Structure formats: C-alpha cells, structure tokens
Amino acid sequence: MIRTRVGYAGGQMDAPTYRQMGDHTETIQIDYDPSRVSYNQLLDIFWQSHQPKRRSWSQQYMNAVFYHNENQLLQAEASKTALSQKIGHKVETKVVPLNSFTMAEDYHQKYLLKGRNALEKELVRIYPHHRDLVDSTAAARLNGYVGGHGNKDQLSREIERLGLSIEGKKTLTELVRK
C-alpha cells in the first residue's frame, strides 16, 4: 500500500462534497505497488472487509468495486462470481467503471488517525502540508494500525520506516497488541 485517500466516485456531478454529493458514492482510493501486491490480492482483502450480501441502501453508501480498465473489470467480475459460489448467495456489490475520483474534504482524510492526536502530531511534524500528509505512505499505514488492521509482527518490520519519535513508536506499539 503506497497511499490511501477517501473521496467520491461514480457520479456525474462536478466537484462533489460531503454536503452536496449528488449521485456519487463515498469510496477509498488505494495506490499500490503491483510488484508487491496484485489486484487480485486487493480484491480478496476487499471481499473480506465488508458484507457483500448486503444491498446498498443509498447511492452514497453503495457497495462497489471501481475499476480502471478492462483487465481490472474482468478480475473484479471473476472474483465476485467466485465469492458468490463460495458463499452460496448473490453478491450485491456492484462492479462499476471509475470515471472520476474527487478527494473528500480534509477533515475526512485519515479520520481514524485524527483521533490519536499524539500520532497525528508526529506526522504533521514530518509533513507540515496537509496534502503531503494525506498522500504519505506512513499516514496510510498509521491510519490502518489505529483502525485495528495489522499486527505486531508487521509493525516490528516497518516501524523504523514510519518516521516516528521514540514516544510515537511506544504509543503505536501499545495500540497494536496482536
């Protein structure tokens, strides 16, 4: 995972915002290194991280996989079909083309990390410009750990690359107990 950003996609309205989303869906954009993780591996993680049998109750919160090209479409549809067969139920998640992505407002970015002031301050020290913080791999990784994703083994392998102070490392290590 190189970086993550939250935003709006799938609609026709120009410049959607949280208060005026139009026909867009709230989503996450993930930049990744295909030499380290495949699109199919990301799809596997996606299917495990939400409830694919649940129908979307609104366009804003639609369960969707957005694809960039024909190859991603084929992989997403194949993985959706395989999941449906595995669970013996129709998968309600939509597979739709990504025509545009608009970043959400700053207060939505790295939302979980914002609840951990000490860790967020560590990143602000390194990335004084908000956009640089949002686009940083370190912020994506920290936000994931704060959200309960990742384990102690993963953290021990990468904690030195996150740019944290001794106190920041201690705070993060205490959060990640698995």
Backbone as JSON Lines, residues from 0, in Angstrom:
{"i":0,"aa":"M","n":[0.85,-1.16,0.0],"ca":[0.0,0.0,0.0],"c":[0.9,1.23,0.0]}
{"i":1,"aa":"I","n":[0.75,2.05,-1.01],"ca":[1.54,3.27,-1.09],"c":[0.81,4.43,-0.42]}
{"i":2,"aa":"R","n":[-0.46,4.58,-0.77],"ca":[-1.23,5.66,-0.15],"c":[-2.72,5.36,-0.3]}
{"i":3,"aa":"T","n":[-3.5,5.98,0.58],"ca":[-4.96,5.89,0.51],"c":[-5.54,7.29,0.66]}
{"i":4,"aa":"R","n":[-6.67,7.49,-0.01],"ca":[-7.39,8.75,0.12],"c":[-8.88,8.42,0.09]}
{"i":5,"aa":"V","n":[-9.66,9.14,0.84],"ca":[-11.11,8.96,0.76],"c":[-11.69,10.05,-0.12]}
{"i":6,"aa":"G","n":[-12.8,9.7,-0.76],"ca":[-13.41,10.67,-1.65],"c":[-14.71,10.17,-2.24]}
{"i":7,"aa":"Y","n":[-15.03,10.71,-3.4],"ca":[-16.31,10.46,-4.05],"c":[-16.07,10.02,-5.49]}
{"i":8,"aa":"A","n":[-16.85,9.02,-5.92],"ca":[-16.69,8.5,-7.29],"c":[-18.02,7.94,-7.79]}
{"i":9,"aa":"G","n":[-18.06,7.71,-9.09],"ca":[-19.18,7.02,-9.7],"c":[-20.31,7.89,-10.19]}
{"i":10,"aa":"G","n":[-20.27,9.17,-9.92],"ca":[-21.37,10.03,-10.32],"c":[-21.01,10.96,-11.45]}
{"i":11,"aa":"Q","n":[-21.98,11.75,-11.85],"ca":[-21.81,12.69,-12.96],"c":[-21.61,14.13,-12.5]}
{"i":12,"aa":"M","n":[-22.01,14.44,-11.27],"ca":[-21.92,15.81,-10.76],"c":[-20.46,16.26,-10.64]}
{"i":13,"aa":"D","n":[-20.19,17.49,-11.06],"ca":[-18.85,18.05,-10.92],"c":[-18.63,18.49,-9.47]}
{"i":14,"aa":"A","n":[-17.42,18.31,-8.99],"ca":[-16.97,18.8,-7.68],"c":[-17.9,18.42,-6.53]}
{"i":15,"aa":"P","n":[-18.15,17.13,-6.33],"ca":[-19.0,16.74,-5.2],"c":[-18.33,17.06,-3.87]}
{"i":16,"aa":"T","n":[-19.15,17.27,-2.86],"ca":[-18.69,17.47,-1.49],"c":[-19.54,16.58,-0.59]}
{"i":17,"aa":"Y","n":[-19.16,16.49,0.67],"ca":[-19.94,15.67,1.59],"c":[-21.37,16.2,1.71]}
{"i":18,"aa":"R","n":[-21.54,17.5,1.69],"ca":[-22.87,18.1,1.83],"c":[-23.65,18.1,0.51]}
{"i":19,"aa":"Q","n":[-22.94,18.05,-0.61],"ca":[-23.59,18.02,-1.93],"c":[-22.89,16.97,-2.78]}
{"i":20,"aa":"M","n":[-23.29,15.73,-2.56],"ca":[-22.63,14.6,-3.19],"c":[-23.25,14.23,-4.54]}
{"i":21,"aa":"G","n":[-24.48,14.66,-4.75],"ca":[-25.14,14.28,-5.99],"c":[-25.29,12.77,-6.08]}
{"i":22,"aa":"D","n":[-24.91,12.21,-7.22],"ca":[-25.05,10.77,-7.45],"c":[-23.75,10.01,-7.2]}
{"i":23,"aa":"H","n":[-22.83,10.6,-6.47],"ca":[-21.55,9.94,-6.18],"c":[-21.67,9.0,-4.98]}
{"i":24,"aa":"T","n":[-20.67,8.16,-4.84],"ca":[-20.56,7.21,-3.74],"c":[-19.3,7.53,-2.94]}
{"i":25,"aa":"E","n":[-19.39,7.47,-1.62],"ca":[-18.2,7.61,-0.8],"c":[-17.32,6.38,-1.02]}
{"i":26,"aa":"T","n":[-16.03,6.61,-1.22],"ca":[-15.14,5.49,-1.52],"c":[-13.73,5.79,-1.04]}
{"i":27,"aa":"I","n":[-12.88,4.81,-1.2],"ca":[-11.47,4.96,-0.88],"c":[-10.66,4.68,-2.14]}
{"i":28,"aa":"Q","n":[-9.65,5.49,-2.37],"ca":[-8.74,5.26,-3.49],"c":[-7.45,4.69,-2.9]}
{"i":29,"aa":"I","n":[-6.98,3.61,-3.47],"ca":[-5.78,2.93,-2.99],"c":[-4.74,2.93,-4.09]}
{"i":30,"aa":"D","n":[-3.58,3.49,-3.8],"ca":[-2.43,3.37,-4.7],"c":[-1.56,2.27,-4.14]}
{"i":31,"aa":"Y","n":[-1.17,1.34,-5.01],"ca":[-0.4,0.19,-4.54],"c":[0.7,-0.13,-5.55]}
{"i":32,"aa":"D","n":[1.66,-0.91,-5.1],"ca":[2.78,-1.34,-5.94],"c":[2.47,-2.74,-6.45]}
{"i":33,"aa":"P","n":[2.13,-2.9,-7.74],"ca":[1.75,-4.21,-8.27],"c":[2.89,-5.24,-8.24]}
{"i":34,"aa":"S","n":[4.12,-4.79,-8.0],"ca":[5.21,-5.76,-7.86],"c":[5.22,-6.38,-6.46]}
{"i":35,"aa":"R","n":[4.44,-5.79,-5.54],"ca":[4.39,-6.3,-4.16],"c":[3.05,-6.93,-3.81]}
{"i":36,"aa":"V","n":[1.98,-6.43,-4.42],"ca":[0.64,-6.96,-4.17],"c":[-0.15,-6.88,-5.48]}
{"i":37,"aa":"S","n":[-0.88,-7.92,-5.79],"ca":[-1.63,-7.94,-7.04],"c":[-3.03,-7.35,-6.85]}
{"i":38,"aa":"Y","n":[-3.64,-7.02,-7.96],"ca":[-5.01,-6.53,-7.92],"c":[-5.93,-7.6,-7.34]}
{"i":39,"aa":"N","n":[-5.69,-8.86,-7.69],"ca":[-6.5,-9.95,-7.13],"c":[-6.34,-10.05,-5.62]}
{"i":40,"aa":"Q","n":[-5.14,-9.82,-5.11],"ca":[-4.95,-9.83,-3.66],"c":[-5.73,-8.69,-3.0]}
{"i":41,"aa":"L","n":[-5.73,-7.53,-3.63],"ca":[-6.53,-6.42,-3.1],"c":[-8.02,-6.76,-3.12]}
{"i":42,"aa":"L","n":[-8.46,-7.42,-4.18],"ca":[-9.86,-7.84,-4.23],"c":[-10.19,-8.81,-3.11]}
{"i":43,"aa":"D","n":[-9.28,-9.74,-2.82],"ca":[-9.51,-10.68,-1.71],"c":[-9.69,-9.94,-0.39]}
{"i":44,"aa":"I","n":[-8.84,-8.95,-0.16],"ca":[-8.95,-8.15,1.06],"c":[-10.27,-7.39,1.07]}
{"i":45,"aa":"F","n":[-10.63,-6.84,-0.08],"ca":[-11.89,-6.11,-0.19],"c":[-13.07,-6.99,0.18]}
{"i":46,"aa":"W","n":[-13.14,-8.19,-0.4],"ca":[-14.29,-9.07,-0.15],"c":[-14.36,-9.48,1.33]}
{"i":47,"aa":"Q","n":[-13.22,-9.57,1.98],"ca":[-13.2,-9.95,3.39],"c":[-13.55,-8.79,4.32]}
{"i":48,"aa":"S","n":[-13.52,-7.58,3.82],"ca":[-13.65,-6.42,4.71],"c":[-15.02,-5.74,4.67]}
{"i":49,"aa":"H","n":[-15.96,-6.31,3.97],"ca":[-17.31,-5.76,4.02],"c":[-18.32,-6.88,3.82]}
{"i":50,"aa":"Q","n":[-19.59,-6.54,3.86],"ca":[-20.64,-7.54,3.77],"c":[-21.21,-7.55,2.35]}
{"i":51,"aa":"P","n":[-20.73,-8.45,1.5],"ca":[-21.11,-8.43,0.09],"c":[-22.56,-8.84,-0.18]}
{"i":52,"aa":"K","n":[-23.21,-9.49,0.78],"ca":[-24.6,-9.91,0.57],"c":[-25.59,-8.78,0.86]}
{"i":53,"aa":"R","n":[-25.12,-7.74,1.49],"ca":[-26.0,-6.64,1.89],"c":[-26.24,-5.7,0.71]}
{"i":54,"aa":"R","n":[-27.5,-5.42,0.47],"ca":[-27.85,-4.44,-0.56],"c":[-27.54,-3.03,-0.06]}
{"i":55,"aa":"S","n":[-27.1,-2.21,-0.96],"ca":[-26.83,-0.82,-0.62],"c":[-28.15,-0.1,-0.42]}
{"i":56,"aa":"W","n":[-28.24,0.67,0.65],"ca":[-29.49,1.37,0.92],"c":[-29.49,2.78,0.36]}
{"i":57,"aa":"S","n":[-28.34,3.22,-0.17],"ca":[-28.31,4.52,-0.82],"c":[-27.12,4.58,-1.77]}
{"i":58,"aa":"Q","n":[-27.18,5.48,-2.71],"ca":[-26.07,5.69,-3.64],"c":[-24.82,6.13,-2.88]}
{"i":59,"aa":"Q","n":[-25.0,6.95,-1.85],"ca":[-23.88,7.47,-1.08],"c":[-23.05,6.34,-0.47]}
{"i":60,"aa":"Y","n":[-23.71,5.3,0.0],"ca":[-23.01,4.21,0.7],"c":[-23.03,2.9,-0.1]}
{"i":61,"aa":"M","n":[-23.1,3.0,-1.42],"ca":[-23.16,1.82,-2.27],"c":[-21.92,0.94,-2.1]}
{"i":62,"aa":"N","n":[-22.14,-0.37,-1.98],"ca":[-21.03,-1.33,-2.01],"c":[-20.56,-1.44,-3.45]}
{"i":63,"aa":"A","n":[-19.32,-1.07,-3.7],"ca":[-18.84,-1.06,-5.08],"c":[-17.35,-1.29,-5.16]}
{"i":64,"aa":"V","n":[-16.96,-1.92,-6.26],"ca":[-15.57,-2.0,-6.68],"c":[-15.49,-1.14,-7.94]}
{"i":65,"aa":"F","n":[-14.66,-0.13,-7.91],"ca":[-14.45,0.71,-9.09],"c":[-13.23,0.2,-9.83]}
{"i":66,"aa":"Y","n":[-13.37,0.05,-11.14],"ca":[-12.24,-0.45,-11.94],"c":[-11.75,0.63,-12.9]}
{"i":67,"aa":"H","n":[-10.44,0.52,-13.24],"ca":[-9.81,1.49,-14.13],"c":[-9.75,1.04,-15.58]}
{"i":68,"aa":"N","n":[-9.73,-0.27,-15.81],"ca":[-9.54,-0.77,-17.17],"c":[-10.21,-2.13,-17.34]}
{"i":69,"aa":"E","n":[-10.18,-2.63,-18.55],"ca":[-10.83,-3.9,-18.89],"c":[-10.28,-5.06,-18.08]}
{"i":70,"aa":"N","n":[-8.98,-5.09,-17.87],"ca":[-8.36,-6.17,-17.11],"c":[-8.88,-6.18,-15.66]}
{"i":71,"aa":"Q","n":[-8.96,-5.01,-15.05],"ca":[-9.5,-4.94,-13.69],"c":[-10.97,-5.33,-13.66]}
{"i":72,"aa":"L","n":[-11.73,-4.94,-14.67],"ca":[-13.14,-5.33,-14.75],"c":[-13.26,-6.85,-14.76]}
{"i":73,"aa":"L","n":[-12.48,-7.51,-15.62],"ca":[-12.55,-8.97,-15.71],"c":[-12.16,-9.63,-14.39]}
{"i":74,"aa":"Q","n":[-11.11,-9.13,-13.75],"ca":[-10.69,-9.71,-12.47],"c":[-11.74,-9.48,-11.38]}
{"i":75,"aa":"A","n":[-12.31,-8.29,-11.34],"ca":[-13.31,-7.98,-10.31],"c":[-14.56,-8.84,-10.51]}
{"i":76,"aa":"E","n":[-15.02,-8.97,-11.75],"ca":[-16.2,-9.8,-12.02],"c":[-15.93,-11.27,-11.7]}
{"i":77,"aa":"A","n":[-14.74,-11.76,-12.05],"ca":[-14.39,-13.16,-11.76],"c":[-14.34,-13.4,-10.25]}
{"i":78,"aa":"S","n":[-13.76,-12.47,-9.51],"ca":[-13.68,-12.66,-8.06],"c":[-15.06,-12.55,-7.42]}
{"i":79,"aa":"K","n":[-15.91,-11.7,-7.96],"ca":[-17.28,-11.58,-7.46],"c":[-18.05,-12.87,-7.69]}
{"i":80,"aa":"T","n":[-17.9,-13.44,-8.88],"ca":[-18.56,-14.71,-9.19],"c":[-18.05,-15.83,-8.28]}
{"i":81,"aa":"A","n":[-16.74,-15.89,-8.09],"ca":[-16.15,-16.92,-7.23],"c":[-16.67,-16.78,-5.8]}
{"i":82,"aa":"L","n":[-16.77,-15.56,-5.31],"ca":[-17.27,-15.34,-3.96],"c":[-18.72,-15.77,-3.84]}
{"i":83,"aa":"S","n":[-19.53,-15.43,-4.83],"ca":[-20.93,-15.82,-4.83],"c":[-21.08,-17.34,-4.75]}
{"i":84,"aa":"Q","n":[-20.26,-18.05,-5.51],"ca":[-20.3,-19.51,-5.48],"c":[-19.84,-20.04,-4.12]}
{"i":85,"aa":"K","n":[-18.83,-19.41,-3.56],"ca":[-18.28,-19.85,-2.26],"c":[-19.3,-19.68,-1.13]}
{"i":86,"aa":"I","n":[-20.0,-18.55,-1.12],"ca":[-20.94,-18.28,-0.03],"c":[-22.36,-18.76,-0.33]}
{"i":87,"aa":"G","n":[-22.6,-19.18,-1.57],"ca":[-23.92,-19.67,-1.94],"c":[-25.0,-18.61,-1.89]}
{"i":88,"aa":"H","n":[-24.63,-17.4,-2.22],"ca":[-25.57,-16.29,-2.15],"c":[-25.17,-15.25,-3.2]}
{"i":89,"aa":"K","n":[-26.16,-14.51,-3.68],"ca":[-25.87,-13.43,-4.62],"c":[-25.02,-12.35,-3.93]}
{"i":90,"aa":"V","n":[-24.01,-11.89,-4.62],"ca":[-23.19,-10.78,-4.13],"c":[-23.8,-9.49,-4.66]}
{"i":91,"aa":"E","n":[-24.2,-8.62,-3.75],"ca":[-24.89,-7.38,-4.11],"c":[-23.92,-6.25,-4.5]}
{"i":92,"aa":"T","n":[-22.66,-6.43,-4.23],"ca":[-21.65,-5.41,-4.53],"c":[-21.6,-5.15,-6.03]}
{"i":93,"aa":"K","n":[-21.61,-3.9,-6.41],"ca":[-21.54,-3.52,-7.83],"c":[-20.09,-3.42,-8.28]}
{"i":94,"aa":"V","n":[-19.86,-3.72,-9.54],"ca":[-18.55,-3.5,-10.19],"c":[-18.8,-2.44,-11.25]}
{"i":95,"aa":"V","n":[-18.21,-1.25,-11.03],"ca":[-18.53,-0.11,-11.88],"c":[-17.26,0.61,-12.34]}
{"i":96,"aa":"P","n":[-17.33,1.25,-13.51],"ca":[-16.14,1.96,-14.0],"c":[-15.86,3.21,-13.17]}
{"i":97,"aa":"L","n":[-14.59,3.49,-12.99],"ca":[-14.18,4.73,-12.32],"c":[-14.04,5.8,-13.4]}
{"i":98,"aa":"N","n":[-15.0,6.72,-13.44],"ca":[-14.9,7.8,-14.43],"c":[-14.17,9.0,-13.84]}
{"i":99,"aa":"S","n":[-14.25,9.17,-12.53],"ca":[-13.51,10.24,-11.87],"c":[-13.48,9.96,-10.37]}
{"i":100,"aa":"F","n":[-12.53,10.56,-9.71],"ca":[-12.41,10.48,-8.25],"c":[-12.15,11.89,-7.75]}
{"i":101,"aa":"T","n":[-12.94,12.33,-6.8],"ca":[-12.75,13.63,-6.17],"c":[-12.41,13.4,-4.71]}
{"i":102,"aa":"M","n":[-11.27,13.93,-4.28],"ca":[-10.9,13.76,-2.88],"c":[-11.91,14.43,-1.97]}
{"i":103,"aa":"A","n":[-12.2,13.76,-0.87],"ca":[-13.09,14.33,0.15],"c":[-12.38,15.48,0.87]}
{"i":104,"aa":"E","n":[-13.14,16.21,1.59],"ca":[-12.62,17.34,2.36],"c":[-11.54,16.86,3.33]}
{"i":105,"aa":"D","n":[-10.66,17.78,3.71],"ca":[-9.53,17.45,4.58],"c":[-9.95,16.74,5.86]}
{"i":106,"aa":"Y","n":[-11.06,17.16,6.46],"ca":[-11.44,16.58,7.75],"c":[-11.85,15.11,7.64]}
{"i":107,"aa":"H","n":[-12.06,14.61,6.43],"ca":[-12.36,13.19,6.25],"c":[-11.1,12.35,6.07]}
{"i":108,"aa":"Q","n":[-10.01,12.97,5.67],"ca":[-8.78,12.23,5.35],"c":[-8.11,11.74,6.64]}
{"i":109,"aa":"K","n":[-7.71,10.47,6.64],"ca":[-7.02,9.85,7.79],"c":[-7.82,10.08,9.06]}
{"i":110,"aa":"Y","n":[-9.11,9.83,8.95],"ca":[-10.06,10.11,10.02],"c":[-9.72,9.39,11.32]}
{"i":111,"aa":"L","n":[-9.37,8.13,11.24],"ca":[-9.05,7.38,12.46],"c":[-7.8,7.92,13.13]}
{"i":112,"aa":"L","n":[-6.85,8.32,12.33],"ca":[-5.6,8.87,12.86],"c":[-5.84,10.19,13.59]}
{"i":113,"aa":"K","n":[-6.83,10.95,13.13],"ca":[-7.14,12.23,13.78],"c":[-7.57,12.04,15.24]}
{"i":114,"aa":"G","n":[-8.09,10.88,15.56],"ca":[-8.49,10.59,16.94],"c":[-7.32,10.27,17.85]}
{"i":115,"aa":"R","n":[-6.16,10.16,17.29],"ca":[-4.93,9.88,18.05],"c":[-4.0,11.07,17.9]}
{"i":116,"aa":"N","n":[-4.25,12.1,18.67],"ca":[-3.55,13.38,18.49],"c":[-2.04,13.24,18.51]}
{"i":117,"aa":"A","n":[-1.51,12.42,19.42],"ca":[-0.05,12.31,19.52],"c":[0.54,11.77,18.23]}
{"i":118,"aa":"L","n":[-0.09,10.76,17.64],"ca":[0.42,10.19,16.4],"c":[0.23,11.15,15.23]}
{"i":119,"aa":"E","n":[-0.91,11.82,15.18],"ca":[-1.13,12.78,14.1],"c":[-0.1,13.91,14.18]}
{"i":120,"aa":"K","n":[0.19,14.39,15.39],"ca":[1.18,15.46,15.55],"c":[2.55,15.01,15.07]}
{"i":121,"aa":"E","n":[2.87,13.74,15.29],"ca":[4.14,13.2,14.8],"c":[4.22,13.36,13.28]}
{"i":122,"aa":"L","n":[3.13,13.03,12.6],"ca":[3.14,13.12,11.13],"c":[3.12,14.57,10.65]}
{"i":123,"aa":"V","n":[2.43,15.43,11.36],"ca":[2.41,16.85,10.99],"c":[3.82,17.43,11.08]}
{"i":124,"aa":"R","n":[4.59,16.96,12.04],"ca":[5.99,17.4,12.17],"c":[6.78,17.02,10.91]}
{"i":125,"aa":"I","n":[6.52,15.83,10.38],"ca":[7.24,15.33,9.2],"c":[6.66,15.93,7.92]}
{"i":126,"aa":"Y","n":[5.33,16.03,7.86],"ca":[4.61,16.5,6.67],"c":[3.79,17.74,7.05]}
{"i":127,"aa":"P","n":[4.39,18.93,7.08],"ca":[3.65,20.11,7.52],"c":[2.5,20.51,6.59]}
{"i":128,"aa":"H","n":[2.57,20.12,5.33],"ca":[1.48,20.41,4.4],"c":[0.5,19.24,4.41]}
{"i":129,"aa":"H","n":[-0.77,19.55,4.65],"ca":[-1.79,18.51,4.83],"c":[-1.83,17.53,3.66]}
{"i":130,"aa":"R","n":[-1.74,18.04,2.44],"ca":[-1.81,17.16,1.27],"c":[-0.65,16.15,1.27]}
{"i":131,"aa":"D","n":[0.54,16.58,1.69],"ca":[1.67,15.66,1.78],"c":[1.42,14.59,2.83]}
{"i":132,"aa":"L","n":[0.82,14.98,3.95],"ca":[0.48,14.0,4.99],"c":[-0.52,12.99,4.45]}
{"i":133,"aa":"V","n":[-1.58,13.46,3.82],"ca":[-2.61,12.58,3.27],"c":[-2.01,11.61,2.26]}
{"i":134,"aa":"D","n":[-1.1,12.09,1.43],"ca":[-0.51,11.25,0.38],"c":[0.63,10.36,0.88]}
{"i":135,"aa":"S","n":[1.02,10.49,2.14],"ca":[2.17,9.73,2.63],"c":[1.81,8.28,2.93]}
{"i":136,"aa":"T","n":[2.75,7.42,2.63],"ca":[2.59,6.0,2.97],"c":[2.52,5.84,4.48]}
{"i":137,"aa":"A","n":[3.32,6.6,5.2],"ca":[3.33,6.49,6.67],"c":[1.95,6.78,7.25]}
{"i":138,"aa":"A","n":[1.27,7.81,6.75],"ca":[-0.07,8.13,7.26],"c":[-1.05,7.02,6.93]}
{"i":139,"aa":"A","n":[-0.96,6.45,5.74],"ca":[-1.84,5.33,5.37],"c":[-1.62,4.15,6.3]}
{"i":140,"aa":"R","n":[-0.35,3.84,6.57],"ca":[-0.03,2.71,7.45],"c":[-0.5,2.98,8.88]}
{"i":141,"aa":"L","n":[-0.22,4.18,9.41],"ca":[-0.64,4.5,10.77],"c":[-2.16,4.48,10.9]}
{"i":142,"aa":"N","n":[-2.86,5.04,9.93],"ca":[-4.32,5.04,9.95],"c":[-4.85,3.6,10.0]}
{"i":143,"aa":"G","n":[-4.21,2.71,9.24],"ca":[-4.6,1.31,9.27],"c":[-4.37,0.67,10.63]}
{"i":144,"aa":"Y","n":[-3.22,0.89,11.2],"ca":[-2.94,0.33,12.53],"c":[-3.91,0.87,13.58]}
{"i":145,"aa":"V","n":[-4.18,2.17,13.55],"ca":[-5.11,2.77,14.5],"c":[-6.5,2.14,14.33]}
{"i":146,"aa":"G","n":[-6.85,1.78,13.1],"ca":[-8.14,1.16,12.82],"c":[-8.2,-0.32,13.14]}
{"i":147,"aa":"G","n":[-7.12,-0.86,13.69],"ca":[-7.13,-2.27,14.09],"c":[-6.64,-3.23,13.03]}
{"i":148,"aa":"H","n":[-6.04,-2.72,11.98],"ca":[-5.53,-3.57,10.91],"c":[-4.02,-3.7,11.07]}
{"i":149,"aa":"G","n":[-3.52,-4.87,10.83],"ca":[-2.09,-5.12,11.02],"c":[-1.85,-5.75,12.37]}
{"i":150,"aa":"N","n":[-0.65,-6.28,12.53],"ca":[-0.32,-6.96,13.78],"c":[1.09,-6.57,14.23]}
{"i":151,"aa":"K","n":[1.47,-7.09,15.39],"ca":[2.77,-6.74,15.98],"c":[3.93,-7.13,15.07]}
{"i":152,"aa":"D","n":[3.83,-8.28,14.41],"ca":[4.91,-8.71,13.52],"c":[5.09,-7.73,12.36]}
{"i":153,"aa":"Q","n":[3.98,-7.35,11.74],"ca":[4.06,-6.37,10.64],"c":[4.64,-5.05,11.14]}
{"i":154,"aa":"L","n":[4.15,-4.61,12.29],"ca":[4.62,-3.34,12.83],"c":[6.12,-3.38,13.13]}
{"i":155,"aa":"S","n":[6.58,-4.48,13.69],"ca":[8.01,-4.56,14.03],"c":[8.89,-4.49,12.77]}
{"i":156,"aa":"R","n":[8.37,-4.98,11.64],"ca":[9.14,-4.94,10.39],"c":[9.2,-3.54,9.78]}
{"i":157,"aa":"E","n":[8.22,-2.69,10.09],"ca":[8.19,-1.4,9.41],"c":[8.22,-0.17,10.31]}
{"i":158,"aa":"I","n":[8.21,-0.35,11.59],"ca":[8.08,0.81,12.49],"c":[9.21,1.82,12.3]}
{"i":159,"aa":"E","n":[10.4,1.36,11.99],"ca":[11.53,2.29,11.81],"c":[11.37,3.16,10.56]}
{"i":160,"aa":"R","n":[10.57,2.7,9.6],"ca":[10.38,3.46,8.36],"c":[9.25,4.49,8.45]}
{"i":161,"aa":"L","n":[8.55,4.52,9.57],"ca":[7.39,5.42,9.7],"c":[7.76,6.83,10.13]}
{"i":162,"aa":"G","n":[8.99,7.04,10.57],"ca":[9.44,8.38,10.92],"c":[9.02,8.86,12.3]}
{"i":163,"aa":"L","n":[8.6,7.95,13.16],"ca":[8.11,8.33,14.48],"c":[9.24,8.53,15.48]}
{"i":164,"aa":"S","n":[8.97,9.37,16.47],"ca":[9.89,9.55,17.6],"c":[9.81,8.3,18.49]}
{"i":165,"aa":"I","n":[10.66,8.24,19.47],"ca":[10.62,7.12,20.43],"c":[9.25,7.06,21.09]}
{"i":166,"aa":"E","n":[8.73,8.21,21.49],"ca":[7.41,8.26,22.13],"c":[6.31,7.82,21.15]}
{"i":167,"aa":"G","n":[6.4,8.25,19.9],"ca":[5.43,7.84,18.89],"c":[5.46,6.34,18.65]}
{"i":168,"aa":"K","n":[6.65,5.78,18.6],"ca":[6.78,4.32,18.43],"c":[6.15,3.59,19.61]}
{"i":169,"aa":"K","n":[6.37,4.11,20.8],"ca":[5.8,3.49,22.0],"c":[4.27,3.54,21.95]}
{"i":170,"aa":"T","n":[3.73,4.7,21.6],"ca":[2.27,4.86,21.5],"c":[1.68,3.88,20.5]}
{"i":171,"aa":"L","n":[2.3,3.79,19.33],"ca":[1.79,2.89,18.29],"c":[1.92,1.44,18.71]}
{"i":172,"aa":"T","n":[3.03,1.07,19.31],"ca":[3.24,-0.31,19.75],"c":[2.2,-0.71,20.79]}
{"i":173,"aa":"E","n":[1.84,0.21,21.67],"ca":[0.8,-0.08,22.67],"c":[-0.56,-0.27,22.03]}
{"i":174,"aa":"L","n":[-0.81,0.42,20.92],"ca":[-2.09,0.26,20.21],"c":[-2.19,-1.09,19.5]}
{"i":175,"aa":"V","n":[-1.06,-1.55,18.99],"ca":[-1.05,-2.78,18.2],"c":[-0.64,-3.92,19.13]}
{"i":176,"aa":"R","n":[-1.61,-4.63,19.64],"ca":[-1.33,-5.65,20.65],"c":[-1.37,-7.07,20.11]}
{"i":177,"aa":"K","n":[-1.85,-7.27,18.9],"ca":[-1.97,-8.63,18.34],"c":[-0.62,-9.18,17.96]}
